[in-house]
Coordinates of C-alpha atoms in Angstrom, one line a residue:
X1 CA 0.1 0.4 -0.1
X2 CA 1.4 3.4 -1.1
X3 CA 0.1 6.8 0.0
X4 CA 0.2 9.5 -2.4
X5 CA -0.2 13.5 -1.1
X6 CA -1.4 15.4 -4.3
X7 CA -1.0 19.1 -4.0
X8 CA -3.0 20.4 -6.9
X9 CA -1.8 23.9 -6.7
X10 CA 1.8 23.0 -6.9
X11 CA 4.1 24.6 -9.6
X12 CA 2.3 25.3 -12.8
X13 CA -0.7 23.7 -12.0
X14 CA 0.0 20.2 -13.8
X15 CA 0.3 17.9 -10.7
X16 CA -3.6 16.5 -11.0
X17 CA -2.6 15.5 -14.7
X18 CA 0.9 13.9 -13.8
X19 CA -1.3 12.2 -10.7
X20 CA -3.6 11.0 -13.7
X21 CA -0.5 9.3 -15.5
X22 CA 0.6 7.8 -12.2
X23 CA -2.5 6.4 -11.3
X24 CA -2.7 4.6 -14.4
X25 CA 0.3 3.2 -13.9
X26 CA -0.4 1.9 -10.2
X27 CA -3.7 0.4 -11.9
X28 CA -1.8 -1.5 -14.2
X29 CA 0.4 -3.0 -12.3
X30 CA -2.2 -3.6 -9.8
X31 CA -0.7 -1.7 -6.6
X32 CA -2.6 -0.8 -4.0
X33 CA -3.0 3.0 -3.0
X34 CA -4.5 5.5 -1.3
X35 CA -4.4 9.4 -2.6
X36 CA -5.0 12.5 -0.1
X37 CA -5.5 15.8 -2.6
X38 CA -4.4 18.9 -0.8
X39 CA -4.6 22.3 -1.6
X40 CA -3.4 24.1 1.2
X41 CA -0.8 23.4 4.2
X42 CA -3.9 22.6 6.5
X43 CA -5.2 19.9 4.5
X44 CA -1.9 18.1 4.8
X45 CA -2.5 17.5 8.5
X46 CA -5.4 14.9 7.4
X47 CA -2.4 12.4 6.5
X48 CA -2.0 11.1 9.9
X49 CA -5.9 10.4 9.9
X50 CA -5.6 8.5 6.6
X51 CA -2.3 6.8 8.0
X52 CA -4.0 5.8 10.9
X53 CA -6.9 4.3 8.9
X54 CA -5.0 2.1 6.9
X55 CA -5.0 -1.3 8.3
X56 CA -2.1 -3.1 6.0
X57 CA 1.3 -2.2 5.8
X58 CA 2.2 1.5 4.6
X59 CA 5.1 0.9 1.6
X60 CA 5.8 4.8 1.3
X61 CA 4.1 8.0 1.6
X62 CA 4.7 10.1 -1.8
X63 CA 4.4 13.9 -2.1
X64 CA 3.2 15.0 -5.7
X65 CA 4.5 18.8 -5.6
X66 CA 7.4 21.2 -4.8
X67 CA 9.9 21.3 -1.8
X68 CA 7.2 23.2 0.3
X69 CA 4.8 20.2 0.1
X70 CA 8.0 17.6 0.8
X71 CA 8.1 19.8 4.1
X72 CA 4.7 19.8 4.7
X73 CA 4.6 15.9 4.4
X74 CA 7.5 15.0 6.3
X75 CA 6.5 17.0 9.4
X76 CA 3.7 14.3 9.4
X77 CA 6.3 11.3 9.4
X78 CA 9.0 12.2 11.5
X79 CA 8.8 9.5 14.2
X80 CA 7.7 6.8 12.0
X81 CA 9.2 4.6 9.8
X82 CA 7.3 4.9 6.4
X83 CA 9.5 6.3 4.1
X84 CA 9.1 9.3 2.5
X85 CA 9.8 10.1 -1.7
X86 CA 8.5 13.0 -3.9
X87 CA 7.3 13.1 -7.5
X88 CA 8.4 16.7 -8.4
X89 CA 6.0 19.1 -9.9
X90 CA 6.6 22.4 -8.0
X91 CA 8.5 25.4 -9.1
X92 CA 12.0 24.9 -7.4
X93 CA 11.9 21.0 -6.5
X94 CA 15.3 21.2 -4.9
X95 CA 15.0 18.0 -2.8
X96 CA 14.4 16.1 -6.0
X97 CA 17.2 17.8 -7.8
X98 CA 19.5 16.9 -4.8
X99 CA 18.2 13.2 -4.9
X100 CA 19.3 12.5 -8.6
X101 CA 15.0 12.2 -9.3
X102 CA 14.3 10.5 -12.6
X103 CA 12.8 13.1 -15.3
X104 CA 11.5 10.1 -16.9
X105 CA 7.8 9.4 -14.7
X106 CA 7.5 6.2 -15.4
X107 CA 11.0 5.0 -14.5
X108 CA 10.6 7.8 -11.0
X109 CA 7.5 5.5 -9.9
X110 CA 9.2 1.9 -10.7
X111 CA 12.1 3.1 -8.5
X112 CA 9.7 4.1 -5.8
X113 CA 7.8 1.1 -5.9
X114 CA 11.3 -0.5 -6.0
X115 CA 11.3 0.5 -2.2
X116 CA 14.9 0.7 -1.4
X117 CA 15.2 2.8 1.8
X118 CA 17.9 4.7 3.8
X119 CA 17.6 7.4 6.5
X120 CA 18.8 11.0 6.1
X121 CA 19.3 13.8 8.6
X122 CA 16.9 16.5 9.1
X123 CA 17.0 20.4 10.4
X124 CA 15.1 21.3 13.3
X125 CA 13.6 24.9 14.0
X126 CA 11.4 25.3 17.2
X127 CA 9.3 22.2 16.3
X128 CA 9.6 22.4 12.5
X129 CA 11.8 20.2 10.3
X130 CA 13.3 21.3 7.0
X131 CA 14.8 19.1 4.4
X132 CA 17.0 21.4 2.0
X133 CA 17.8 24.8 2.9
X134 CA 17.4 27.3 6.0
X135 CA 18.2 30.9 4.8
X136 CA 17.9 34.0 6.5
X137 CA 18.3 37.7 5.8
X138 CA 18.4 38.6 2.1
X139 CA 17.5 35.0 1.1
X140 CA 14.3 35.0 3.6
X141 CA 13.0 38.2 2.0
X142 CA 13.5 36.9 -1.5
X143 CA 11.6 34.2 -0.7
X144 CA 9.0 36.1 0.8
X145 CA 8.7 38.2 -2.3
X146 CA 8.8 35.1 -4.5
X147 CA 6.0 33.5 -2.2
X148 CA 4.0 36.6 -3.1
X149 CA 4.4 36.9 -6.9
X150 CA 1.2 36.3 -8.4
X151 CA 2.8 34.9 -11.4
X152 CA 5.3 32.4 -9.7
X153 CA 3.6 29.1 -11.0
X154 CA 4.3 30.3 -14.7
X155 CA 8.0 31.4 -14.2
X156 CA 8.8 28.4 -11.8
X157 CA 12.7 28.6 -10.8
X158 CA 13.1 32.1 -12.7
X159 CA 10.7 33.4 -10.2
X160 CA 13.4 33.3 -7.5
X161 CA 16.1 35.2 -9.6
X162 CA 13.3 37.8 -10.5
X163 CA 13.0 38.4 -6.9
X164 CA 16.6 38.4 -6.5
X165 CA 17.1 41.7 -8.4
X166 CA 13.9 43.2 -6.6
X167 CA 15.5 42.9 -3.3
X168 CA 18.5 43.6 -4.4
X169 CA 17.7 47.3 -4.8
X170 CA 16.7 48.0 -1.2
X171 CA 17.9 45.4 0.8
X172 CA 20.4 46.4 3.6
X173 CA 22.8 44.0 5.6
X174 CA 22.7 43.5 8.9
X175 CA 25.0 42.5 12.1
X176 CA 24.7 38.9 12.9
X177 CA 26.1 36.8 16.0
X178 CA 26.4 33.3 15.4
X179 CA 27.0 30.5 18.3
X180 CA 28.2 27.4 16.7
X181 CA 28.4 24.2 18.7
X182 CA 29.1 26.5 21.4
X183 CA 31.6 28.9 19.8
X184 CA 30.6 32.8 19.2
X185 CA 31.6 34.6 15.7
X186 CA 30.3 38.0 14.8
X187 CA 29.6 38.9 11.2
X188 CA 29.4 42.8 10.1
X189 CA 27.4 43.5 6.8
X190 CA 25.8 40.1 6.5
X191 CA 23.7 39.9 3.1
X192 CA 22.6 36.3 3.9
X193 CA 23.0 33.2 5.9
X194 CA 22.2 29.6 4.1
X195 CA 22.1 26.7 6.8
X196 CA 22.0 23.6 4.5
X197 CA 21.2 19.8 4.5
X198 CA 21.6 19.3 0.6
X199 CA 23.3 21.5 -1.8
X200 CA 20.6 23.4 -3.5
X201 CA 18.0 26.1 -3.0
X202 CA 16.0 28.5 -5.1
X203 CA 15.4 26.1 -7.9
X204 CA 19.1 24.8 -8.8
X205 CA 21.4 27.4 -6.7
X206 CA 24.2 25.4 -5.6
X207 CA 24.6 27.3 -2.3
X208 CA 26.2 24.5 -0.1
X209 CA 27.9 22.5 -2.7
X210 CA 29.4 19.9 -0.1
X211 CA 26.1 19.5 1.8
X212 CA 25.1 16.0 2.6
X213 CA 22.0 15.0 4.6
X214 CA 23.9 11.7 6.2
X215 CA 26.8 13.4 8.2
X216 CA 25.0 14.6 11.2
X217 CA 26.1 18.0 10.2
X218 CA 24.8 21.2 8.5
X219 CA 27.1 23.2 6.0
X220 CA 26.2 27.3 6.5
X221 CA 27.3 29.9 3.9
X222 CA 27.5 33.4 5.3
X223 CA 27.7 36.2 2.3
X224 CA 29.1 39.4 4.3
X225 CA 31.0 42.4 3.8
X226 CA 30.5 42.9 0.2
X227 CA 29.0 46.2 -2.1
X228 CA 25.8 45.4 -3.6
X229 CA 27.8 45.5 -6.9
X230 CA 30.1 42.9 -5.9
X231 CA 26.9 40.7 -4.4
X232 CA 25.6 41.3 -7.8
X233 CA 28.7 39.6 -9.7
X234 CA 28.5 37.1 -7.0
X235 CA 25.3 35.7 -7.9
X236 CA 26.0 33.6 -11.4
X237 CA 28.8 31.9 -9.7
X238 CA 26.3 30.5 -7.2
X239 CA 24.5 28.1 -10.0
X240 CA 27.7 25.6 -10.0
X241 CA 29.1 26.6 -6.3
X242 CA 31.8 28.8 -7.7
X243 CA 30.9 31.5 -4.9
X244 CA 32.3 29.4 -2.1
X245 CA 36.0 30.6 -3.0
X246 CA 35.5 34.3 -3.2
X247 CA 36.2 37.0 -0.8
X248 CA 33.1 37.8 1.6
X249 CA 31.9 34.2 1.5
X250 CA 32.6 32.1 4.5
X251 CA 31.8 28.5 4.7
X252 CA 31.5 26.6 8.2
X253 CA 29.6 23.4 9.6
X254 CA 28.0 22.7 12.9
X255 CA 25.4 20.7 14.5
X256 CA 23.6 23.8 16.3
X257 CA 23.5 27.2 15.5
X258 CA 22.1 29.7 17.3
X259 CA 21.5 33.3 15.5
X260 CA 21.1 36.7 17.0
X261 CA 21.0 39.9 14.5
X262 CA 20.5 43.5 15.1
X263 CA 17.7 43.8 13.3
X264 CA 15.0 41.1 13.0
X265 CA 15.9 38.9 9.9
X266 CA 13.1 36.7 8.3
X267 CA 13.9 33.1 7.7
X268 CA 12.7 30.3 5.2
X269 CA 12.9 26.6 5.4
X270 CA 12.9 24.7 1.8
X271 CA 11.4 28.1 0.1
X272 CA 9.0 28.6 2.8
X273 CA 8.6 31.2 5.6
X274 CA 9.1 29.7 8.8
X275 CA 10.0 32.6 11.4
X276 CA 12.4 35.3 12.3
X277 CA 15.5 36.0 14.2
X278 CA 16.3 35.2 16.8
X279 CA 16.5 31.6 15.8
X280 CA 17.9 27.8 17.1
X281 CA 18.8 25.4 14.3
X282 CA 19.9 21.5 15.0
X283 CA 20.7 18.9 13.0
X284 CA 18.7 15.5 13.8
X285 CA 20.6 12.3 12.9
X286 CA 18.9 10.0 10.6
X287 CA 15.3 11.6 11.5
X288 CA 13.5 10.5 8.3
X289 CA 13.1 7.2 6.1
X290 CA 13.3 7.7 2.3
X291 CA 12.7 5.7 -0.5
X292 CA 16.4 6.3 -2.3

């Protein structure tokens, strides 16, 4: 038995069409499944009730949507042994990108049904779990503007890039105090801090190229001390991870990160706004079972 959580509003609005294809394949192979069609974060809360009412072994819980949908689903699965996977239909799809999800829909469904499993780490903020990247400052503001963009679903990952240029015109860097595993570090003129469990965010930007979800650590990218013009010149190199070698970019690893700042900074997790500073972020080893 597989459970599919289908976000009908995800991405360019083609999720239901993708689900129709998946459903036809499942039926042709006589695979048992149930489906929860959602249109909001609140709808995903019904997943726990659905799982409770299933009286056969659950082989996997699969999200059809983007990174935001995946985040909502995994927050219902933490603490269980039910394995998770995603069929990406969102605008960013950075978790799927990092996992090497097959673009061929049939092959991807076959891989999911194959059922090979492994455990991954998750980042935790208060009582919220995140899969990919938590971003603060300029990063958080860009995520907020992107999510408010009227035509986000039509632009896909380009919407994030458009928001970068919009926010860059007016955003002012701030002073930030980090405590990483008990060690205090101060940075002035901080543009952004990205705390990563996987390399990608923003629809394919390789913000922390060496981040992995199986080492019990997060990778931290701090961009600071740059002029607006130099930040703009740095931006293209993020797509291949070349920014990590540039002046004004510091890379650190840690298990617990406490962030304080001279002004409140917006925070996103997996592209969804989750709060503002001050904040504590921890990594939980082997917190989620996934279909690999």
